[in-house]
Amino acid sequence: MNKIEKVSKLIGKYFTLAIVFWVVFNYFLPKTSEWVVPNVAYLLGIILFGMGLTLKLQDFERIAKRPFPVIAGTCAHYLIMPTIAWVLCLVFQLKGATAAGVILVGSCPSGTSSSVMAYLAGGDVALDVSIETLSTLLAPVALPGLLLLFAGKYVDIPTFSLFLSTIKIVLVPILLGLLVHHLFKDKIEWVTKFLPVVSQLAILLIIGAVISANHADLMTTQTLLVIPVVILHNLSGYGLGYLFSKLIRLRTPQRKAITFEVGMQDSSLGATLAMKYFVPAAAIPSTIFSIWHNISGSILAVNWKNRSTNDEAAKMEKKGKTAVD
């Protein structure tokens, strides 16, 4: 068991590097992940089933007891990210499947990586998990609706099919995981130790599938234009998320949590739905987002943590000087 935990921590520590390596590897050897392409929905189901296994009824009780920050953070996520995506598509004059892919990843619920980043940054992890849970549960309604609103002029949106698929791909695995956790409780605690490494491997496989399916189109001008769009999308999400949490006068740990919850997307879900309902090229923005938000999130989390540590050291030093005086 300790070996599994060590492997999980090792992969988690170098996960961004693993993603970059896997992207490059699949670009030069695209046939490696061809077998994954028809199975991406199952892989995402595994990730979300694992998320359900980690949830407890107390998590929902926490939302009920302190609903304002959770509801505010979820609303901010679904208002800010799709709107930014739409504006960037207009500014960069993106068209067709590429524009739809950018708006699709902007309309997804918050990413599972956000809770890790909130923890590393010294943020309110409980709030982060609560927003992540609520935004994911709302995804079957929010995602098709936002796509229809913002991306309807670029591609035909199969709204009802997206609604049903999001229920099957997102809600069913989460609810099954929650049910299994509730029924077996402590008996499955050992399983949760495997979940991080399983989720990380599943994400890598999904990314490999997207690269494999889009190998011929990865170096086109339209695709390369997506890179600055994704970077601006993510960074704008962080900035506006933090500003929003400051405007509603939340404490610093809560601001950090909402910043990550707004700016980080469930890009695996975006890639899965793009490949299922649109052309494979629509999954490229989600793949680039998956790479970039792990990089930016790590940098922001470490920066925040170091600043908190320095502030604490300064306070201790000031107290020491005051005591001497």
Tab-separated table of C-alpha atoms in Angstrom:
chain	number	residue	atom	x	y	z
A	1	MET	CA	0.000	0.000	0.000
A	2	ASN	CA	2.828	2.406	0.865
A	3	LYS	CA	4.371	1.751	-2.549
A	4	ILE	CA	1.120	2.773	-4.275
A	5	GLU	CA	0.981	5.983	-2.217
A	6	LYS	CA	4.614	6.756	-3.066
A	7	VAL	CA	3.972	6.187	-6.783
A	8	SER	CA	0.871	8.405	-6.600
A	9	LYS	CA	2.795	11.212	-4.882
A	10	LEU	CA	5.637	10.879	-7.394
A	11	ILE	CA	3.258	11.116	-10.359
A	12	GLY	CA	1.421	14.013	-8.690
A	13	LYS	CA	4.689	15.878	-8.147
A	14	TYR	CA	5.762	15.523	-11.772
A	15	PHE	CA	2.303	15.325	-13.354
A	16	THR	CA	2.754	18.425	-15.509
A	17	LEU	CA	6.030	17.046	-16.887
A	18	ALA	CA	4.311	13.699	-17.476
A	19	ILE	CA	1.584	15.450	-19.505
A	20	VAL	CA	4.132	17.323	-21.641
A	21	PHE	CA	6.149	14.134	-22.239
A	22	TRP	CA	2.999	12.174	-23.163
A	23	VAL	CA	1.863	14.883	-25.598
A	24	VAL	CA	5.249	14.878	-27.365
A	25	PHE	CA	5.421	11.073	-27.357
A	26	ASN	CA	1.955	10.736	-28.916
A	27	TYR	CA	2.672	13.460	-31.447
A	28	PHE	CA	5.601	11.468	-32.854
A	29	LEU	CA	3.939	8.064	-32.311
A	30	PRO	CA	0.199	8.794	-32.760
A	31	LYS	CA	-0.794	5.158	-33.178
A	32	THR	CA	0.146	4.537	-29.532
A	33	SER	CA	-3.190	5.887	-28.260
A	34	GLU	CA	-5.491	5.067	-31.194
A	35	TRP	CA	-7.160	2.316	-29.136
A	36	VAL	CA	-8.156	4.864	-26.491
A	37	VAL	CA	-10.172	7.122	-28.832
A	38	PRO	CA	-13.449	5.125	-28.659
A	39	ASN	CA	-13.046	4.601	-24.899
A	40	VAL	CA	-12.529	8.148	-23.571
A	41	ALA	CA	-16.028	8.306	-22.033
A	42	TYR	CA	-15.303	5.197	-19.948
A	43	LEU	CA	-12.027	6.691	-18.721
A	44	LEU	CA	-13.788	9.880	-17.650
A	45	GLY	CA	-16.412	7.738	-15.914
A	46	ILE	CA	-13.635	6.072	-13.911
A	47	ILE	CA	-12.278	9.491	-12.849
A	48	LEU	CA	-15.710	10.727	-11.743
A	49	PHE	CA	-16.594	7.444	-10.018
A	50	GLY	CA	-13.417	7.963	-7.995
A	51	MET	CA	-14.558	11.496	-7.183
A	52	GLY	CA	-17.868	10.052	-5.936
A	53	LEU	CA	-16.017	7.561	-3.740
A	54	THR	CA	-14.272	10.414	-1.944
A	55	LEU	CA	-17.522	12.285	-1.226
A	56	LYS	CA	-19.456	11.936	2.005
A	57	LEU	CA	-22.911	13.058	3.058
A	58	GLN	CA	-21.159	15.544	5.341
A	59	ASP	CA	-19.882	17.333	2.211
A	60	PHE	CA	-23.468	18.127	1.225
A	61	GLU	CA	-24.330	19.083	4.795
A	62	ARG	CA	-21.465	21.578	4.688
A	63	ILE	CA	-22.948	23.152	1.540
A	64	ALA	CA	-26.346	23.406	3.262
A	65	LYS	CA	-24.886	25.012	6.407
A	66	ARG	CA	-22.772	27.620	4.570
A	67	PRO	CA	-24.332	27.947	1.128
A	68	PHE	CA	-23.337	31.508	0.203
A	69	PRO	CA	-19.623	31.051	-0.662
A	70	VAL	CA	-20.379	27.761	-2.468
A	71	ILE	CA	-23.258	29.170	-4.541
A	72	ALA	CA	-21.363	32.422	-5.213
A	73	GLY	CA	-18.247	30.515	-6.348
A	74	THR	CA	-20.268	28.196	-8.592
A	75	CYS	CA	-22.156	31.116	-10.176
A	76	ALA	CA	-18.865	32.958	-10.730
A	77	HIS	CA	-17.418	29.895	-12.441
A	78	TYR	CA	-20.317	29.459	-14.849
A	79	LEU	CA	-20.614	33.210	-15.558
A	80	ILE	CA	-16.943	34.124	-15.956
A	81	MET	CA	-15.352	31.250	-17.899
A	82	PRO	CA	-17.910	30.822	-20.735
A	83	THR	CA	-18.122	34.611	-21.193
A	84	ILE	CA	-14.337	34.967	-21.413
A	85	ALA	CA	-14.237	32.088	-23.915
A	86	TRP	CA	-16.862	33.784	-26.097
A	87	VAL	CA	-15.064	37.164	-25.975
A	88	LEU	CA	-11.713	35.561	-26.879
A	89	CYS	CA	-13.296	33.787	-29.855
A	90	LEU	CA	-14.507	37.177	-31.102
A	91	VAL	CA	-11.182	38.939	-30.474
A	92	PHE	CA	-9.053	36.203	-32.109
A	93	GLN	CA	-11.687	35.591	-34.817
A	94	LEU	CA	-11.872	31.868	-34.159
A	95	LYS	CA	-14.365	29.899	-36.222
A	96	GLY	CA	-16.181	26.588	-36.443
A	97	ALA	CA	-15.030	23.630	-34.354
A	98	THR	CA	-12.064	25.536	-32.868
A	99	ALA	CA	-14.327	28.259	-31.463
A	100	ALA	CA	-16.804	25.635	-30.245
A	101	GLY	CA	-13.945	23.784	-28.507
A	102	VAL	CA	-12.790	26.926	-26.674
A	103	ILE	CA	-16.345	27.691	-25.524
A	104	LEU	CA	-16.896	24.022	-24.613
A	105	VAL	CA	-13.940	23.907	-22.217
A	106	GLY	CA	-15.083	27.273	-20.824
A	107	SER	CA	-18.531	25.815	-20.134
A	108	CYS	CA	-17.267	22.742	-18.250
A	109	PRO	CA	-17.435	22.428	-14.455
A	110	SER	CA	-14.335	23.184	-12.403
A	111	GLY	CA	-11.373	20.848	-12.706
A	112	THR	CA	-10.393	18.151	-10.241
A	113	SER	CA	-6.884	19.645	-10.073
A	114	SER	CA	-8.232	22.777	-8.408
A	115	SER	CA	-8.578	21.150	-4.976
A	116	VAL	CA	-4.916	20.062	-5.121
A	117	MET	CA	-3.840	23.595	-6.023
A	118	ALA	CA	-6.018	25.088	-3.269
A	119	TYR	CA	-4.379	22.736	-0.754
A	120	LEU	CA	-0.860	23.633	-1.950
A	121	ALA	CA	-1.678	27.356	-1.792
A	122	GLY	CA	-3.098	27.207	1.733
A	123	GLY	CA	-6.633	27.852	0.491
A	124	ASP	CA	-9.986	26.697	1.855
A	125	VAL	CA	-9.999	23.125	0.517
A	126	ALA	CA	-13.470	22.359	1.939
A	127	LEU	CA	-14.925	25.302	0.012
A	128	ASP	CA	-13.023	24.260	-3.103
A	129	VAL	CA	-14.374	20.698	-2.974
A	130	SER	CA	-17.897	21.990	-2.315
A	131	ILE	CA	-17.832	24.277	-5.381
A	132	GLU	CA	-16.306	21.505	-7.475
A	133	THR	CA	-19.077	19.136	-6.382
A	134	LEU	CA	-21.913	21.593	-7.003
A	135	SER	CA	-20.579	22.761	-10.387
A	136	THR	CA	-20.184	19.144	-11.490
A	137	LEU	CA	-23.706	18.209	-10.369
A	138	LEU	CA	-25.096	21.204	-12.307
A	139	ALA	CA	-23.104	20.343	-15.451
A	140	PRO	CA	-25.887	18.392	-17.269
A	141	VAL	CA	-27.990	21.579	-17.370
A	142	ALA	CA	-25.327	24.295	-17.364
A	143	LEU	CA	-23.021	22.898	-20.041
A	144	PRO	CA	-25.548	22.333	-22.893
A	145	GLY	CA	-27.302	25.608	-22.070
A	146	LEU	CA	-24.089	27.656	-22.153
A	147	LEU	CA	-22.951	25.975	-25.366
A	148	LEU	CA	-26.261	26.762	-27.028
A	149	LEU	CA	-26.015	30.395	-25.885
A	150	PHE	CA	-22.379	31.079	-26.806
A	151	ALA	CA	-21.414	28.511	-29.474
A	152	GLY	CA	-24.683	28.082	-31.388
A	153	LYS	CA	-23.504	30.329	-34.220
A	154	TYR	CA	-20.332	28.284	-34.771
A	155	VAL	CA	-21.691	24.724	-34.851
A	156	ASP	CA	-24.978	22.897	-34.388
A	157	ILE	CA	-25.418	22.097	-30.683
A	158	PRO	CA	-27.149	18.752	-29.925
A	159	THR	CA	-28.520	20.186	-26.674
A	160	PHE	CA	-30.680	17.278	-25.538
A	161	SER	CA	-28.074	14.658	-26.479
A	162	LEU	CA	-25.441	16.636	-24.569
A	163	PHE	CA	-27.785	16.820	-21.578
A	164	LEU	CA	-28.296	13.027	-21.580
A	165	SER	CA	-24.607	12.295	-22.173
A	166	THR	CA	-23.503	14.610	-19.377
A	167	ILE	CA	-25.896	12.830	-17.010
A	168	LYS	CA	-24.520	9.432	-18.056
A	169	ILE	CA	-20.871	10.473	-18.153
A	170	VAL	CA	-20.843	12.801	-15.117
A	171	LEU	CA	-23.760	12.318	-12.724
A	172	VAL	CA	-24.187	8.546	-12.863
A	173	PRO	CA	-20.545	7.699	-11.983
A	174	ILE	CA	-20.464	10.296	-9.178
A	175	LEU	CA	-23.731	9.083	-7.657
A	176	LEU	CA	-22.602	5.448	-7.926
A	177	GLY	CA	-19.358	6.335	-6.171
A	178	LEU	CA	-21.256	8.202	-3.456
A	179	LEU	CA	-23.628	5.236	-3.014
A	180	VAL	CA	-20.764	2.732	-2.763
A	181	HIS	CA	-19.028	4.948	-0.205
A	182	HIS	CA	-22.229	5.270	1.831
A	183	LEU	CA	-22.944	1.517	1.781
A	184	PHE	CA	-19.447	0.228	2.519
A	185	LYS	CA	-17.893	3.216	4.337
A	186	ASP	CA	-14.664	2.209	6.104
A	187	LYS	CA	-14.392	-1.044	4.132
A	188	ILE	CA	-13.370	0.850	0.996
A	189	GLU	CA	-11.053	3.402	2.595
A	190	TRP	CA	-8.060	1.504	1.195
A	191	VAL	CA	-9.423	1.947	-2.331
A	192	THR	CA	-9.269	5.747	-2.102
A	193	LYS	CA	-5.476	5.528	-1.819
A	194	PHE	CA	-5.373	4.172	-5.370
A	195	LEU	CA	-7.653	6.880	-6.790
A	196	PRO	CA	-5.128	9.693	-7.442
A	197	VAL	CA	-2.844	7.494	-9.549
A	198	VAL	CA	-5.828	5.939	-11.392
A	199	SER	CA	-7.253	9.395	-12.189
A	200	GLN	CA	-3.877	10.714	-13.312
A	201	LEU	CA	-3.331	7.750	-15.629
A	202	ALA	CA	-6.851	8.116	-17.041
A	203	ILE	CA	-6.241	11.823	-17.772
A	204	LEU	CA	-2.995	10.970	-19.553
A	205	LEU	CA	-4.774	8.355	-21.672
A	206	ILE	CA	-7.502	10.852	-22.648
A	207	ILE	CA	-4.880	13.439	-23.630
A	208	GLY	CA	-3.042	10.806	-25.679
A	209	ALA	CA	-6.300	9.946	-27.472
A	210	VAL	CA	-6.920	13.607	-28.391
A	211	ILE	CA	-3.370	14.007	-29.741
A	212	SER	CA	-3.713	10.776	-31.714
A	213	ALA	CA	-7.073	11.761	-33.207
A	214	ASN	CA	-5.845	15.257	-34.183
A	215	HIS	CA	-2.285	14.423	-35.219
A	216	ALA	CA	-2.683	15.759	-38.771
A	217	ASP	CA	-4.132	19.109	-37.633
A	218	LEU	CA	-1.960	19.953	-34.618
A	219	MET	CA	0.426	22.313	-36.423
A	220	THR	CA	-2.089	24.331	-38.425
A	221	THR	CA	-2.312	28.117	-37.960
A	222	GLN	CA	-5.794	27.819	-36.432
A	223	THR	CA	-4.618	25.255	-33.881
A	224	LEU	CA	-1.493	27.206	-32.902
A	225	LEU	CA	-3.690	30.272	-32.366
A	226	VAL	CA	-5.524	28.325	-29.660
A	227	ILE	CA	-2.438	28.353	-27.389
A	228	PRO	CA	-2.501	32.111	-26.510
A	229	VAL	CA	-6.312	31.945	-26.329
A	230	VAL	CA	-6.167	29.149	-23.734
A	231	ILE	CA	-3.468	30.937	-21.719
A	232	LEU	CA	-5.471	34.178	-21.646
A	233	HIS	CA	-8.658	32.258	-20.836
A	234	ASN	CA	-7.103	30.553	-17.819
A	235	LEU	CA	-5.259	33.616	-16.467
A	236	SER	CA	-8.328	35.841	-16.904
A	237	GLY	CA	-10.327	33.257	-14.968
A	238	TYR	CA	-7.861	33.423	-12.081
A	239	GLY	CA	-7.853	37.232	-12.068
A	240	LEU	CA	-11.611	37.710	-12.274
A	241	GLY	CA	-12.240	34.862	-9.812
A	242	TYR	CA	-9.971	36.508	-7.236
A	243	LEU	CA	-11.496	39.953	-7.887
A	244	PHE	CA	-15.012	38.550	-7.497
A	245	SER	CA	-14.175	36.837	-4.186
A	246	LYS	CA	-12.592	40.061	-2.949
A	247	LEU	CA	-15.650	42.112	-3.921
A	248	ILE	CA	-17.928	39.840	-1.870
A	249	ARG	CA	-15.478	40.194	1.055
A	250	LEU	CA	-14.378	36.602	1.527
A	251	ARG	CA	-11.324	35.759	3.614
A	252	THR	CA	-7.951	35.078	1.938
A	253	PRO	CA	-8.155	31.231	2.088
A	254	GLN	CA	-11.614	31.402	0.470
A	255	ARG	CA	-10.349	33.805	-2.188
A	256	LYS	CA	-7.639	31.329	-3.108
A	257	ALA	CA	-10.160	28.487	-3.385
A	258	ILE	CA	-12.535	30.467	-5.613
A	259	THR	CA	-9.639	31.677	-7.779
A	260	PHE	CA	-8.700	28.093	-8.624
A	261	GLU	CA	-12.324	26.975	-8.923
A	262	VAL	CA	-13.089	29.696	-11.459
A	263	GLY	CA	-9.880	29.442	-13.494
A	264	MET	CA	-9.434	25.650	-13.708
A	265	GLN	CA	-11.719	23.560	-15.907
A	266	ASP	CA	-12.625	19.876	-16.194
A	267	SER	CA	-10.763	19.697	-19.499
A	268	SER	CA	-11.072	15.892	-19.607
A	269	LEU	CA	-14.852	16.283	-19.815
A	270	GLY	CA	-14.429	18.927	-22.514
A	271	ALA	CA	-12.199	16.652	-24.599
A	272	THR	CA	-14.559	13.688	-24.156
A	273	LEU	CA	-17.684	15.593	-25.243
A	274	ALA	CA	-15.839	17.312	-28.104
A	275	MET	CA	-14.754	13.981	-29.576
A	276	LYS	CA	-18.222	12.508	-29.134
A	277	TYR	CA	-20.370	15.335	-30.541
A	278	PHE	CA	-18.082	17.485	-32.690
A	279	VAL	CA	-15.059	16.907	-34.928
A	280	PRO	CA	-11.842	15.786	-33.159
A	281	ALA	CA	-10.306	19.258	-33.647
A	282	ALA	CA	-12.821	20.641	-31.130
A	283	ALA	CA	-10.998	18.644	-28.425
A	284	ILE	CA	-7.682	20.447	-28.965
A	285	PRO	CA	-8.513	23.494	-26.757
A	286	SER	CA	-9.386	21.139	-23.873
A	287	THR	CA	-6.080	19.287	-24.276
A	288	ILE	CA	-4.036	22.497	-24.339
A	289	PHE	CA	-6.022	23.764	-21.344
A	290	SER	CA	-5.229	20.551	-19.451
A	291	ILE	CA	-1.507	21.081	-19.977
A	292	TRP	CA	-1.483	24.822	-19.299
A	293	HIS	CA	-3.733	25.020	-16.213
A	294	ASN	CA	-1.580	22.444	-14.407
A	295	ILE	CA	1.475	24.610	-15.108
A	296	SER	CA	-0.136	27.936	-14.174
A	297	GLY	CA	-1.967	26.458	-11.186
A	298	SER	CA	1.247	25.012	-9.768
A	299	ILE	CA	3.109	28.309	-10.195
A	300	LEU	CA	0.304	30.319	-8.559
A	301	ALA	CA	-0.082	27.829	-5.683
A	302	VAL	CA	3.653	27.808	-4.892
A	303	ASN	CA	3.815	31.607	-5.129
A	304	TRP	CA	0.892	32.009	-2.741
A	305	LYS	CA	2.309	29.444	-0.319
A	306	ASN	CA	5.733	31.097	-0.285
A	307	ARG	CA	4.162	34.513	0.276
A	308	SER	CA	2.112	33.148	3.197
A	309	THR	CA	5.244	31.582	4.691
A	310	ASN	CA	7.171	34.862	4.346
A	311	ASP	CA	4.284	36.817	5.912
A	312	GLU	CA	4.166	34.409	8.855
A	313	ALA	CA	7.945	34.694	9.308
A	314	ALA	CA	7.704	38.502	9.233
A	315	LYS	CA	4.945	38.446	11.870
A	316	MET	CA	6.995	36.152	14.117
A	317	GLU	CA	10.034	38.384	13.715
A	318	LYS	CA	7.978	41.471	14.519
A	319	LYS	CA	6.545	39.799	17.651
A	320	GLY	CA	10.061	38.822	18.728
A	321	LYS	CA	11.313	42.383	18.348
A	322	THR	CA	8.301	43.746	20.237
A	323	ALA	CA	8.909	41.293	23.093
A	324	VAL	CA	12.597	42.347	23.303
A	325	ASP	CA	11.681	46.045	23.303
